[in-house]
Amino acid sequence: DVHMTQSPTSLSASVGDRVSITCRASQGILNYLAWYQQQPGKLPKLLIYGASTLQSGVPSRFSGSGSGTDFTLTISSLQPEDVGTYYCQRYSAAPPTFGPGTKVEIK
Amino acid sequence: EVQLVESGGRLIQPGGSLRLSCAASGFAFDDYAMHWVRQAPGRGLEWVAGITWNSGTIAYAASVQGRFIISRDNAKNSLYLQMNRLRTEDTAFYYCLRTLSWTSYYDNWGQGTLVTVSS
């Protein structure tokens, strides 16, 4: 199975900061990568699919990039409502696998 | 509006069996593959099982292979997960999810149903 890692495990940043989260696949997955946000006590929410396509309704401060094995989720200007855990998921083949998550907090 | 409503979760003793159900509405159920994904309290997301639109392909995570059975009834727009020989590590929220292709991202999440395996 393809293994997914994320870094950092957690981060703390100020409102307005630019924040980046990295996701790495143990094998190439082309652009079959999605990002989810899980706010505290809430359900996961799809942010990005195809590595860089923004899901409808998701604020434009979120962006995704990468292909192959290395991917990045960027929040251009961190807002208080962005607090939560972010997961990457590869869906290049079965079984789909998730990264371990990155916890984002406000400083 | 797409709705996925899971049910059947409860407290159960180790070694027991439980059947989860998912009622789907708001979309053409038999156009979609369906999956179960779980999340233990305070932990990450784990894909559990998946089934294609016509039940022609079924797959399981290694952690549940041989203990869980996924099935669907397209006439009832329903997805099921039969969980046998439950272990404490199966404790989690279980979510039913849809994908247009066999493997894809998940765009609609139901509220989930909580399975607690404990003596």
CSV table of C-alpha atoms in Angstrom, one decimal, chain B residues 31-109:
chain,number,residue,atom,x,y,z
B,31,ASP,CA,-24.5,5.2,-10.0
B,32,TYR,CA,-22.0,5.3,-7.1
B,33,ALA,CA,-19.5,3.1,-5.4
B,34,MET,CA,-19.9,3.2,-1.6
B,35,HIS,CA,-17.4,3.1,1.2
B,36,TRP,CA,-17.2,2.9,5.0
B,37,VAL,CA,-14.5,5.1,6.6
B,38,ARG,CA,-14.0,5.3,10.4
B,39,GLN,CA,-12.4,7.6,12.9
B,40,ALA,CA,-11.6,6.6,16.4
B,41,PRO,CA,-12.2,9.3,18.9
B,42,GLY,CA,-9.3,11.8,18.7
B,43,ARG,CA,-7.6,9.9,16.0
B,44,GLY,CA,-7.3,10.0,12.2
B,45,LEU,CA,-9.3,8.7,9.3
B,46,GLU,CA,-9.2,5.1,8.1
B,47,TRP,CA,-10.9,3.6,5.1
B,48,VAL,CA,-12.6,0.4,6.1
B,49,ALA,CA,-14.4,-1.1,3.1
B,50,GLY,CA,-15.7,-0.3,-0.3
B,51,ILE,CA,-18.2,-1.8,-2.8
B,52,THR,CA,-18.8,-0.9,-6.5
B,53,TRP,CA,-22.2,0.1,-7.8
B,54,ASN,CA,-23.2,-3.5,-8.8
B,55,SER,CA,-21.3,-5.2,-5.9
B,56,GLY,CA,-18.9,-6.6,-8.5
B,57,THR,CA,-15.9,-5.4,-6.6
B,58,ILE,CA,-15.5,-5.4,-2.9
B,59,ALA,CA,-12.5,-4.6,-0.8
B,60,TYR,CA,-11.5,-4.4,2.8
B,61,ALA,CA,-8.8,-2.8,4.9
B,62,ALA,CA,-6.4,-5.4,6.3
B,63,SER,CA,-7.5,-4.5,9.8
B,64,VAL,CA,-11.1,-5.8,9.2
B,65,GLN,CA,-10.6,-8.4,6.5
B,66,GLY,CA,-12.3,-11.6,7.4
B,67,ARG,CA,-14.4,-10.0,10.2
B,68,PHE,CA,-16.5,-7.3,8.4
B,69,ILE,CA,-18.8,-7.7,5.4
B,70,ILE,CA,-19.9,-4.7,3.2
B,71,SER,CA,-23.1,-5.0,1.2
B,72,ARG,CA,-25.7,-2.9,-0.5
B,73,ASP,CA,-29.3,-3.0,-1.7
B,74,ASN,CA,-29.8,-0.6,-4.6
B,75,ALA,CA,-33.6,-1.1,-4.5
B,76,LYS,CA,-33.6,0.3,-1.0
B,77,ASN,CA,-30.8,2.9,-1.6
B,78,SER,CA,-29.0,1.4,1.4
B,79,LEU,CA,-25.5,0.4,2.3
B,80,TYR,CA,-24.6,-2.0,5.1
B,81,LEU,CA,-21.6,-3.1,7.2
B,82,GLN,CA,-21.8,-6.4,9.1
B,83,MET,CA,-19.2,-6.3,11.8
B,84,ASN,CA,-18.3,-9.6,13.5
B,85,ARG,CA,-15.7,-10.5,16.1
B,86,LEU,CA,-15.5,-6.9,17.2
B,87,ARG,CA,-12.4,-5.7,19.0
B,88,THR,CA,-11.8,-2.7,21.3
B,89,GLU,CA,-9.8,-1.1,18.5
B,90,ASP,CA,-12.9,-1.1,16.3
B,91,THR,CA,-14.3,1.7,18.5
B,92,ALA,CA,-14.9,4.6,16.2
B,93,PHE,CA,-17.3,6.8,14.3
B,94,TYR,CA,-18.3,5.0,11.1
B,95,TYR,CA,-19.1,7.1,8.0
B,96,CYS,CA,-20.7,6.0,4.8
B,97,LEU,CA,-19.4,7.8,1.7
B,98,ARG,CA,-20.0,7.8,-2.0
B,99,THR,CA,-17.6,8.0,-5.0
B,100,LEU,CA,-18.4,8.1,-8.7
B,101,SER,CA,-15.4,6.0,-9.5
B,102,TRP,CA,-14.0,3.0,-7.5
B,103,THR,CA,-11.4,5.2,-5.8
B,104,SER,CA,-12.0,8.9,-5.4
B,105,TYR,CA,-12.3,11.7,-2.9
B,106,TYR,CA,-15.3,12.0,-0.6
B,107,ASP,CA,-17.5,15.1,-1.1
B,108,ASN,CA,-20.4,14.4,1.2
B,109,TRP,CA,-20.1,13.2,4.8
